[in-house]
Short mmCIF file of C-alpha atoms in Angstrom, two decimals:
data_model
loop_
_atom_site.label_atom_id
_atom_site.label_comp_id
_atom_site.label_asym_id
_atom_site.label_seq_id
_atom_site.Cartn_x
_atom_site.Cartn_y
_atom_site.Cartn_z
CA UNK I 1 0.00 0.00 0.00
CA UNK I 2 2.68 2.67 0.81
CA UNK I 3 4.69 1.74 -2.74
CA UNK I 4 2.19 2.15 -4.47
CA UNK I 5 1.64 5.80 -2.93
CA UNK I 6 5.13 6.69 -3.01
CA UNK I 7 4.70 5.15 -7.11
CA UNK I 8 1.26 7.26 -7.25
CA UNK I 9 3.11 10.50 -5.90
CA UNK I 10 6.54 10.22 -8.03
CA UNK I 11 4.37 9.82 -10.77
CA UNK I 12 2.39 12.87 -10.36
CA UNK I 13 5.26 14.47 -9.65
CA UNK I 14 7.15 13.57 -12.40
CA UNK I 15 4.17 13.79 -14.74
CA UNK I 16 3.33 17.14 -13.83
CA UNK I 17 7.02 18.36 -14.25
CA UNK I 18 7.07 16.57 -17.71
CA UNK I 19 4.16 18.53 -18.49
CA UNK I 20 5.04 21.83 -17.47
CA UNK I 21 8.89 21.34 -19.99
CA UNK I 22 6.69 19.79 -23.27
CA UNK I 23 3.89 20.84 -23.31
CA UNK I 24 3.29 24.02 -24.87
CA UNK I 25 1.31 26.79 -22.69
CA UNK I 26 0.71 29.12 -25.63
CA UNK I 27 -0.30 27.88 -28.92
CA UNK I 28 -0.87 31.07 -31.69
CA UNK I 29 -3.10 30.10 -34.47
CA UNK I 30 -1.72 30.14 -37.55
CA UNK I 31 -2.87 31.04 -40.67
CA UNK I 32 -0.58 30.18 -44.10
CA UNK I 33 1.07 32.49 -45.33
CA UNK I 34 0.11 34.21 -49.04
CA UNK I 35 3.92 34.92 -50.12
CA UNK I 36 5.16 35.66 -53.84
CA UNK I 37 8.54 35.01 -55.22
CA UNK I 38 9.33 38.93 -55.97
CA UNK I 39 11.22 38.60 -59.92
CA UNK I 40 14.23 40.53 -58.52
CA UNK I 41 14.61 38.55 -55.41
CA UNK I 42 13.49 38.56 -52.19
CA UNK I 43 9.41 38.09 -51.70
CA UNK I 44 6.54 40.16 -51.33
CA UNK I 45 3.37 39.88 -49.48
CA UNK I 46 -0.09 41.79 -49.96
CA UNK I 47 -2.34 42.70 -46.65
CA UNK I 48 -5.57 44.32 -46.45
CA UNK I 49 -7.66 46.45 -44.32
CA UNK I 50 -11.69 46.57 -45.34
CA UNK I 51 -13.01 49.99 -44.23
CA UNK I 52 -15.29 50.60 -42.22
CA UNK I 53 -15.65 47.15 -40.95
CA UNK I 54 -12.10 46.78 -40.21
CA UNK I 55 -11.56 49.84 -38.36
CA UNK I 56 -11.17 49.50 -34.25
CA UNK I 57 -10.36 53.13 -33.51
CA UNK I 58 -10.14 56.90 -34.98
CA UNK I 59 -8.19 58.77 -33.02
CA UNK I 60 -8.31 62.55 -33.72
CA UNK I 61 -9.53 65.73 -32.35
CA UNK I 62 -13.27 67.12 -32.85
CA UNK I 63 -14.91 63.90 -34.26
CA UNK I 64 -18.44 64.22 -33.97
CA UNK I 65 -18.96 60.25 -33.83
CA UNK I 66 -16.19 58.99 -32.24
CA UNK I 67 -14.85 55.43 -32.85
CA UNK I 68 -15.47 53.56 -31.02
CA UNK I 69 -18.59 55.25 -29.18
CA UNK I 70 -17.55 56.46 -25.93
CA UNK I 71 -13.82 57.29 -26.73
CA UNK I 72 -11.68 60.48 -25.00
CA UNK I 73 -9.37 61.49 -26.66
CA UNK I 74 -6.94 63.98 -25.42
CA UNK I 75 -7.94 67.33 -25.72
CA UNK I 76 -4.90 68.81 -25.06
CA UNK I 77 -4.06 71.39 -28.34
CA UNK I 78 -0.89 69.58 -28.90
CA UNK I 79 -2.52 66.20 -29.62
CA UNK I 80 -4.43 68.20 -33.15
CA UNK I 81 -1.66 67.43 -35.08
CA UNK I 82 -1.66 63.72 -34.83
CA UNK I 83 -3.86 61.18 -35.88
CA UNK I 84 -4.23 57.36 -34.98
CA UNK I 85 -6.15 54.55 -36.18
CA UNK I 86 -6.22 50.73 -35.52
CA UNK I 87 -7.36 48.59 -37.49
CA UNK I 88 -7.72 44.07 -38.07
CA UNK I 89 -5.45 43.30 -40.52
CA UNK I 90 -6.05 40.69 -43.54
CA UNK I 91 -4.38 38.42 -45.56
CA UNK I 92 -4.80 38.29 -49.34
CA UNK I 93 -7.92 35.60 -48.54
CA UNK I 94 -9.63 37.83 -46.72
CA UNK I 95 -8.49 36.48 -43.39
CA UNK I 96 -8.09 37.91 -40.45
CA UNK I 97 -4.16 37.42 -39.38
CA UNK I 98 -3.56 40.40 -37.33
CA UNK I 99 -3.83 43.98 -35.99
CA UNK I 100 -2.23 47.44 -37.48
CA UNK I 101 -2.04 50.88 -36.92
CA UNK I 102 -1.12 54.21 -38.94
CA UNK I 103 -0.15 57.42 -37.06
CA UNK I 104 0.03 60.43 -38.95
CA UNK I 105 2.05 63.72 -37.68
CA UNK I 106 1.03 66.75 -38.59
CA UNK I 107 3.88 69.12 -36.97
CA UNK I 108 6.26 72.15 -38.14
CA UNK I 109 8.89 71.00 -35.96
CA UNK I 110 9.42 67.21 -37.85
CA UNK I 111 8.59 66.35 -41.48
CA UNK I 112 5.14 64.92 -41.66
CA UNK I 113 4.77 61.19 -42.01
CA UNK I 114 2.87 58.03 -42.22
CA UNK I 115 3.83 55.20 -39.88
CA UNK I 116 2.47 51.87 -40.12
CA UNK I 117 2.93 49.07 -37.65
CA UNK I 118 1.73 45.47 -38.52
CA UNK I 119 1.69 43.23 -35.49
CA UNK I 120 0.62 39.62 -36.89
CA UNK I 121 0.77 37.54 -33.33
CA UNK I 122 1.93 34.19 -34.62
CA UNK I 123 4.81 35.45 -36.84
CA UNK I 124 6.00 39.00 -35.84
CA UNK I 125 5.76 42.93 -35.78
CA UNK I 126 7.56 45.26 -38.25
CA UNK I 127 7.27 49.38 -38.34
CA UNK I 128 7.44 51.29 -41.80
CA UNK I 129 7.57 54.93 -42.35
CA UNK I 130 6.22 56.95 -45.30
CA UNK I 131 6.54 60.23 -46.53
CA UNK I 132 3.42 62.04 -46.17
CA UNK I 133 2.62 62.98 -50.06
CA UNK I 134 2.05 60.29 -52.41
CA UNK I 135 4.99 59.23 -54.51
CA UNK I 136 2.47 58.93 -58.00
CA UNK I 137 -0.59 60.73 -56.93
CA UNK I 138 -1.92 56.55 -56.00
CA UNK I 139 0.23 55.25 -53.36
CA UNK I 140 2.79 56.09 -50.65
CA UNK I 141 6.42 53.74 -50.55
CA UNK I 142 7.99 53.95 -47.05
CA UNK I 143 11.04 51.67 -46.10
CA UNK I 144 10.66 48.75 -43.32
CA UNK I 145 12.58 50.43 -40.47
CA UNK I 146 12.49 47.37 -37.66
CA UNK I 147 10.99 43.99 -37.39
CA UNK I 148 10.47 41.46 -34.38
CA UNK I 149 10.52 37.61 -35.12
CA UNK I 150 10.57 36.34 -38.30
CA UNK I 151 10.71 40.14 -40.00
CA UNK I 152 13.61 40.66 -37.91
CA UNK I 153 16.45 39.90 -40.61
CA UNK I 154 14.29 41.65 -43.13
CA UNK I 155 15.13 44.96 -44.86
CA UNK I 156 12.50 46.05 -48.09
CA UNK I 157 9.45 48.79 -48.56
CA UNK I 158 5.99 48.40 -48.40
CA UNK I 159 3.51 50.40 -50.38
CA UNK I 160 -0.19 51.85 -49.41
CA UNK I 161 -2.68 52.76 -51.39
CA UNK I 162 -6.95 53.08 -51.10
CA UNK I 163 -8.93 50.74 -53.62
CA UNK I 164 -12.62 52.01 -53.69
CA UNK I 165 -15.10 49.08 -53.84
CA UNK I 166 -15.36 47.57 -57.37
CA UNK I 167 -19.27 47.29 -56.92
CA UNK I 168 -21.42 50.05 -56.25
CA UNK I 169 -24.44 47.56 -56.59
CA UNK I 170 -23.63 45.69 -53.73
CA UNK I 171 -24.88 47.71 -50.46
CA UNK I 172 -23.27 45.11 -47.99
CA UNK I 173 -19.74 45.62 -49.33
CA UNK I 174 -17.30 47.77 -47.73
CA UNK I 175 -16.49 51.19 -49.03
CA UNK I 176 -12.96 50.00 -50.29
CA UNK I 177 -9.75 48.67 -48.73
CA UNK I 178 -6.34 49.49 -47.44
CA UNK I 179 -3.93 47.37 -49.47
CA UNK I 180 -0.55 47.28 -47.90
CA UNK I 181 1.85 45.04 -49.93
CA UNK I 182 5.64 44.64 -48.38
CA UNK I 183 8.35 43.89 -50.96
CA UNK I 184 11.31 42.54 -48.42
CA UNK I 185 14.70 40.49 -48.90
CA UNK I 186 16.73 38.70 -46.12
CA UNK I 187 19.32 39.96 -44.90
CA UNK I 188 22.82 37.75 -44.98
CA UNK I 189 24.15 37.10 -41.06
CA UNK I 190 27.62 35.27 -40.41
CA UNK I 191 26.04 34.04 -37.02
CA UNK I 192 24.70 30.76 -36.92
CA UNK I 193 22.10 29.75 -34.89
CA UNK I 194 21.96 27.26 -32.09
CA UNK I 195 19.03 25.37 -33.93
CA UNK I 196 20.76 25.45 -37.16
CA UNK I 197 23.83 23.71 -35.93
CA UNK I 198 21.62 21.01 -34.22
CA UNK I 199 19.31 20.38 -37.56
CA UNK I 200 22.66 19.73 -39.35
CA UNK I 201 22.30 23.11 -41.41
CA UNK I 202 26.10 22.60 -41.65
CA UNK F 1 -7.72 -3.72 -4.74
CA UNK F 2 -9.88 -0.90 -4.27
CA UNK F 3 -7.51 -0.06 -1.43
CA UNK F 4 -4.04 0.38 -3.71
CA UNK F 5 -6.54 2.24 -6.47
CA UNK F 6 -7.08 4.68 -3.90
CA UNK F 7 -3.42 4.68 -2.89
CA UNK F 8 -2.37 5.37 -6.13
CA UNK F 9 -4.64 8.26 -6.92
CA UNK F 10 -3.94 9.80 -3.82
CA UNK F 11 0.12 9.87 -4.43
CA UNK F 12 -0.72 10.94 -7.69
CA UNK F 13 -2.88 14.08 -6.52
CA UNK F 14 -0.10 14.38 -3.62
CA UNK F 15 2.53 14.63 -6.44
CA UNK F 16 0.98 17.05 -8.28
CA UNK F 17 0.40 19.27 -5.56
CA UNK F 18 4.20 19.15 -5.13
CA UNK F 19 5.13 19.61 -8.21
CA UNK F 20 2.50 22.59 -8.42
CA UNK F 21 4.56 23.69 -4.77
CA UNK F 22 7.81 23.43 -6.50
CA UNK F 23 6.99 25.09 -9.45
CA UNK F 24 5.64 27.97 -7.26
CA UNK F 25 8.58 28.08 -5.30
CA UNK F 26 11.09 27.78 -7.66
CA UNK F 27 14.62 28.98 -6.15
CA UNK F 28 15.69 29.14 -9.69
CA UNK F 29 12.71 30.65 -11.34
CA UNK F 30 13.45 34.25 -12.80
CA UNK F 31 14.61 36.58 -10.33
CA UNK F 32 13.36 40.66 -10.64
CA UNK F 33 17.16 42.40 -11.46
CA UNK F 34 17.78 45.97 -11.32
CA UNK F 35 17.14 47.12 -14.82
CA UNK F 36 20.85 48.09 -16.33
CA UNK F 37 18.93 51.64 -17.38
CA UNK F 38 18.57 52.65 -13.87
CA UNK F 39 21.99 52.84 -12.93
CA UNK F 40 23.42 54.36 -16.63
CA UNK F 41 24.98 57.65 -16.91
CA UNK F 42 22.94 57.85 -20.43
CA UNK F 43 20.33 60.06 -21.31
CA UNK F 44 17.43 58.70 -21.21
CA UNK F 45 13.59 59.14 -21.46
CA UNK F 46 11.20 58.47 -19.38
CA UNK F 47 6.93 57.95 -20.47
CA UNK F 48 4.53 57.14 -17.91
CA UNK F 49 1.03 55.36 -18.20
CA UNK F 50 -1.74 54.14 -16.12
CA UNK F 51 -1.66 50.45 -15.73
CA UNK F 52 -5.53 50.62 -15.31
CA UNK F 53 -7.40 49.95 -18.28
CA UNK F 54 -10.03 51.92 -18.10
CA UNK F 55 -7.11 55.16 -17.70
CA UNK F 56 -6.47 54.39 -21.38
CA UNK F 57 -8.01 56.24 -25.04
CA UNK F 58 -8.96 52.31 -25.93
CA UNK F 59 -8.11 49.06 -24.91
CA UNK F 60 -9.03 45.99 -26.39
CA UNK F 61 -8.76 42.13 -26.43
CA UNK F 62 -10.75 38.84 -27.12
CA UNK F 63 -13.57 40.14 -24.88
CA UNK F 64 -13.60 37.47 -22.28
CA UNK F 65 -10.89 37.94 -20.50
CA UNK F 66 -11.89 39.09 -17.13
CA UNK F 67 -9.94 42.92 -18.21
CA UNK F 68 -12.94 44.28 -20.08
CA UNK F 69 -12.56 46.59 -23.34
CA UNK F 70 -12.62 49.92 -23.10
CA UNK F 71 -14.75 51.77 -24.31
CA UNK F 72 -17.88 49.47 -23.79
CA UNK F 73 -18.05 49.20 -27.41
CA UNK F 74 -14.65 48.90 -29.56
CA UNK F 75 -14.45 46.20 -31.48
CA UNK F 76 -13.07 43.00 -29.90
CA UNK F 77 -9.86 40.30 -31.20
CA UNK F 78 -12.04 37.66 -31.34
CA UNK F 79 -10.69 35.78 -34.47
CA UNK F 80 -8.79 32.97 -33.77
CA UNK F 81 -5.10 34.17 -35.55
CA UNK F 82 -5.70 37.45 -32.64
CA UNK F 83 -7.52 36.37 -29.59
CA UNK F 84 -3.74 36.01 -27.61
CA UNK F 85 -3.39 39.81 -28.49
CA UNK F 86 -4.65 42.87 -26.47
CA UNK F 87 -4.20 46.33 -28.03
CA UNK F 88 -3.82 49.25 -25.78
CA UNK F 89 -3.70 53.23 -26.85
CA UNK F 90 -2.99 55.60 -24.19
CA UNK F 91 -1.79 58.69 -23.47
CA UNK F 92 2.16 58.95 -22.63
CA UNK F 93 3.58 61.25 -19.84
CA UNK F 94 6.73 62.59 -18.89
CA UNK F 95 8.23 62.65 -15.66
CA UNK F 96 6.43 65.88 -14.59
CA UNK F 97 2.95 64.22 -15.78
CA UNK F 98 2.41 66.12 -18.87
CA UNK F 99 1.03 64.28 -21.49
CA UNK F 100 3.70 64.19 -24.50
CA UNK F 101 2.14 61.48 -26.50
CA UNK F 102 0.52 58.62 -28.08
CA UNK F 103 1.63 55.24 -27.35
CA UNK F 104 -0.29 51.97 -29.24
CA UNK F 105 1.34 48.76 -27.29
CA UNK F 106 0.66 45.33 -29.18
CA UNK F 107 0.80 42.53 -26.71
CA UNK F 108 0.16 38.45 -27.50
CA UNK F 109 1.26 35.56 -25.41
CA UNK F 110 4.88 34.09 -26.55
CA UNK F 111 4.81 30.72 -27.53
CA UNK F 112 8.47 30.57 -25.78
CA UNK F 113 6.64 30.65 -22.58
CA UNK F 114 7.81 27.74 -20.14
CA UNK F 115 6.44 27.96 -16.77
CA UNK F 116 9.20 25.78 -15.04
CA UNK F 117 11.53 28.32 -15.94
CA UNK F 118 9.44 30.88 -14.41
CA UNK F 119 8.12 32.34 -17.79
CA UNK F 120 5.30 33.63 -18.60
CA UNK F 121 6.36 35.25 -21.47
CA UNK F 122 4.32 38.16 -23.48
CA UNK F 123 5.63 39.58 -27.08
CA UNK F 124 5.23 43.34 -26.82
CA UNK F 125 5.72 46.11 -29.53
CA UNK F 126 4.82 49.66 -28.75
CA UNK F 127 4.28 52.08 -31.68
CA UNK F 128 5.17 55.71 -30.16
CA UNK F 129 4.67 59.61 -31.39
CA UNK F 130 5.90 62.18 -29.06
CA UNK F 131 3.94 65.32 -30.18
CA UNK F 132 6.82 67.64 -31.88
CA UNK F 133 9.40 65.10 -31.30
CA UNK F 134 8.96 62.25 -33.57
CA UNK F 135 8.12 58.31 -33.46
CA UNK F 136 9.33 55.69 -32.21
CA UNK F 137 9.30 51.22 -32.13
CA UNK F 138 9.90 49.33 -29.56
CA UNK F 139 9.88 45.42 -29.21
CA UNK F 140 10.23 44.03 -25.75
CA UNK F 141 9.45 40.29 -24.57
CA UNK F 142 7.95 41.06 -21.25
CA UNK F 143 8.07 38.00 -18.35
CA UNK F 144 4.85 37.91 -16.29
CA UNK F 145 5.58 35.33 -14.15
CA UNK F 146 6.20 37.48 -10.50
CA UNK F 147 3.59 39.40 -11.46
CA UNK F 148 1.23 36.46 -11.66
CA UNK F 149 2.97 35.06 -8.31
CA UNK F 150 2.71 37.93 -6.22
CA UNK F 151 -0.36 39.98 -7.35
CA UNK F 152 -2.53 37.92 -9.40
CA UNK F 153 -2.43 34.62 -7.28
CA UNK F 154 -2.60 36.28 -3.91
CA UNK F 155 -5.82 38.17 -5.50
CA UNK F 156 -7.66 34.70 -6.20
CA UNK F 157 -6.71 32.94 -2.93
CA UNK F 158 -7.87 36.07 -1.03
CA UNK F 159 -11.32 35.91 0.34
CA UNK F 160 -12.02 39.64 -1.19
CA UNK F 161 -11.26 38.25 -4.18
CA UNK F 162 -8.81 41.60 -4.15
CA UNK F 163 -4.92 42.08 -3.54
CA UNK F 164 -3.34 45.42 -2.05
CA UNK F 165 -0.12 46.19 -1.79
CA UNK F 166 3.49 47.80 -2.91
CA UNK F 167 5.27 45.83 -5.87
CA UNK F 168 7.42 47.05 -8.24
CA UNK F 169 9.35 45.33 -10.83
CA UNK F 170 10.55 44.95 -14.34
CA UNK F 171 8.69 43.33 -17.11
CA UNK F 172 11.41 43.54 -19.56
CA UNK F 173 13.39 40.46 -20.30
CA UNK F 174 14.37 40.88 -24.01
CA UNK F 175 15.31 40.57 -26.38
CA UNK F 176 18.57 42.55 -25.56
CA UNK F 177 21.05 40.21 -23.60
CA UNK F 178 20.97 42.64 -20.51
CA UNK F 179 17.08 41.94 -20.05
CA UNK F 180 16.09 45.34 -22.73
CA UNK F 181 14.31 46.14 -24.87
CA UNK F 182 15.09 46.82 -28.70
CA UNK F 183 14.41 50.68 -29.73
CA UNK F 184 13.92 51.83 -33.37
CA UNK F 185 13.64 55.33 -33.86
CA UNK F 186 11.54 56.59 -36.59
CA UNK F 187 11.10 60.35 -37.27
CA UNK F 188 11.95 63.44 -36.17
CA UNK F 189 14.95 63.27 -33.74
CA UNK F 190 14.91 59.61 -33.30
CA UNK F 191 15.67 59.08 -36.83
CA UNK F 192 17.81 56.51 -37.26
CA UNK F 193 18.16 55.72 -33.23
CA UNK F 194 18.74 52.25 -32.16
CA UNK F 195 19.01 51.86 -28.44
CA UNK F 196 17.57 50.12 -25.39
CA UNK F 197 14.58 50.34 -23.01
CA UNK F 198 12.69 48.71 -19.85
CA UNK F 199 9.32 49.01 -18.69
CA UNK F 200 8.93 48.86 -15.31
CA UNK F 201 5.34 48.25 -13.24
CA UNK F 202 4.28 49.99 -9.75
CA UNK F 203 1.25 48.22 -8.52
CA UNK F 204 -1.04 48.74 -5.71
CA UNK F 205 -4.29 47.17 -6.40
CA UNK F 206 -5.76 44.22 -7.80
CA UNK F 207 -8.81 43.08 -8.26
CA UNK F 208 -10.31 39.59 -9.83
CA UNK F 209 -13.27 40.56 -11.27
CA UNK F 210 -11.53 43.78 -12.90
CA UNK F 211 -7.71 43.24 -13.38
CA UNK F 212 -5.33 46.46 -12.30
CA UNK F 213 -7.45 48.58 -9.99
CA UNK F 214 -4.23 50.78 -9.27
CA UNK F 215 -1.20 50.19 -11.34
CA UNK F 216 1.47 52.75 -13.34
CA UNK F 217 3.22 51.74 -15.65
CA UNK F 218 6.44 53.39 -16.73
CA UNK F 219 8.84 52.66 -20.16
CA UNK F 220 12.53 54.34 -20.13
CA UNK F 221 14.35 54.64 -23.26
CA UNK F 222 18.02 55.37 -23.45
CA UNK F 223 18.56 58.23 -26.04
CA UNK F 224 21.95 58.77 -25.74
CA UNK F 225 23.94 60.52 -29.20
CA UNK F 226 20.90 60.63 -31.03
CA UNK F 227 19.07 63.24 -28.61
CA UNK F 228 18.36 66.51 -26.89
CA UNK F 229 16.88 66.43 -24.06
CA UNK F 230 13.73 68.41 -22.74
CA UNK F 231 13.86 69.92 -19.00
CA UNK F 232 11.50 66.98 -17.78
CA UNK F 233 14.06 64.83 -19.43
CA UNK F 234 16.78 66.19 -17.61
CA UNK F 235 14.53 65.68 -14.50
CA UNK F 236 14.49 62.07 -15.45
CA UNK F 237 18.38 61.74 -14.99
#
């Protein structure tokens, strides 16, 4: 009777132990990704944003309907020059992957810009910056500036642009969408990683 | 054999209680260092922000956590790819509590997290304007796991379903080999700044039902070369 305690308890102990190393305590959902071979190397990578229904939050002074209903923001004069919204983020399917937001600066003392962060939970963050005015009178080009996880050895540009709705017969479809495509290449490293070595990368 | 059935499921439940004790316990679990920012001679930067989400311009996440959205009514991350993720957009202050700007901080549970090391691991990004300054990135992975073993727990196993107290301590564990975070500066006079920061937490209340009752929260970059400071900068130092 008291080995097969001592059995019952080692085993819960060990158990639970074994549990707590393998198994995993966060699992992120992934979706696949929707990558193209770009012709000059590298890869690019086309995300969209349906307005309104993607929209989370407008954050500027003096909106008469706030979004969402019930938000402050600051009403501090020095806040008028900058605008934020969040929005879901989409893959090329139509899928939502992710969340984003664009800050625009209005100021005299910096150079106005657009700033984009994409933050897609199960395979990283990266931060782009645009110049204000439109390269073509269409879209805006601004240059990946940092990326976490898997956009960390990236370097590229990604492009924005608005595409209204195609049809105006439809009264359930959005007005039109964001599209954000990224255009990025690896970037060479001389380090190699632990994992790499272990695979037999070498 | 009834009697060695009930022998074994008792050691069983007595092990796991132990190994739930030892986990708990953990001599070796991750310590709370002195951040290496608080001791530098750089300049540095310092943003506060209420901890309290309700304090914030909008916070949202997969709606049933037991933190509510804020406002009532923003949307919620309920897909599947984003219900690890909470989005928060507050106002950012400076030493002297003047608000200076906008900060949008991505969080979602790390996959990395191992609780027998004492991680609970979150992957944070914040997305930063400082009115008439310029913008700012910053990636931290932030460890929960004292937080969760001195606030949160102590808040369930109290009968008030509530925890009060004094704890301060750093969230930031990475991904800079000194426990920082990564900084990318943007425009304006961060442009082309890459440096280090910490966040840091000062709680005070707790509550089950509504998450941080009192809580600041404060992020400290290091600036230094790229950088004039302001007067409440200079403060900071």
């Amino acid at each position: 009777m008291l080995k097969t305690l001592i059995f019952g308890f080692l085993l819960g102990l060990v158990g639970t132990v074994a549990a707590a190393y393998y198994a995993p305590v966060v699992d992120q959902y992934r979706e696949s990704s929707v990558i193209a071979v770009a012709p000059n190397g590298g890869n690019t990578e086309s995300f969209r944003i349906n307005i309104p229904t993607d929209r989370i939050m407008i954050g500027a002074p003096g909106q008469a309907e706030p979004l969402p209903p019930g938000l402050q923001w600051p009403t501090d004069e020095k806040f008028d020059g900058v605008r934020v919204e969040l929005f879901k983020l989409r893959n090329s399917r139509d899928t939502v992957i992710g969340v984003a937001s664009r800050m625009v600066a209005d100021s005299d003392q910096i150079e106005d810009s657009v700033e984009w962060v994409l933050h897609i939970p199960a395979r990283g963050t990266f931060y782009a910056a645009m110049p204000a005015q439109s390269a073509d009178g269409v879209s805006r080009i601004g240059k990946l500036r940092a990326g976490t996880q898997e956009f960390r050895p990236m370097q590229g540009e990604i492009s924005e642009r608005w595409v209204p709705k195609a049809d105006d017969a439809d009264p359930d479809a959005p007005d039109g969408h964001i599209e954000l495509v990224t255009s990025f290449v690896g970037t060479f490293s001389d380090s190699v990683t632990e994992s790499a070595l272990t695979e037999g990368a070498l | 054999m009834i009697k060695y059935a009930a022998g074994l499921l008792l050691g069983i439940v007595l092990g796991v209680v132990a190994a739930a004790a030892l986990l708990y316990f953990n001599p070796l679990a991750a310590k709370n260092p002195l951040s290496p920012l608080s001791v530098t001679n750089n300049n540095i930067i310092s943003l506060g922000y209420s901890g309290v989400p309700t304090d914030s311009i909008v916070f949202t996440n997969n709606g049933e956590s037991r933190v509510q959205p804020h406002p009532e009514k923003v949307r919620e991350l309920w897909e599947a790819p984003i219900r690890l993720t909470e989005v928060l957009v507050t106002v950012l202050a400076d030493s002297r509590n003047n608000p200076t700007g906008i900060g949008i901080k991505y969080s979602s549970d790390s996959e990395d997290t191992r609780l027998i090391n004492g991680e609970a691991l979150v992957n944070s990004a914040w997305h930063i304007h400082l009115v008439e300054r310029g913008s700012l990135f910053v990636e931290q992975t932030e460890n929960y796991w004292n937080f969760l073993r001195k606030i949160v727990l102590p808040a369930y196993w109290s009968s008030s379903n509530h925890w009060k107290g004094v704890w301060n301590g750093n969230m930031t564990v990475g991904p800079g080999a000194l426990g920082t975070a990564a900084v990318t500066g943007g425009t304006g006079e961060f442009a082309g700044l890459e440096s280090e920061a910490v966040e840091a937490v000062h709680a005070s209340a707790y509550s089950v039902t509504q998450g941080p009752v009192a809580m600041e929260r404060r992020l400290t970059i290091d600036v230094t070369g790229n950088v004039e400071l302001t007067a409440s900068d200079v403060a900071d130092r």
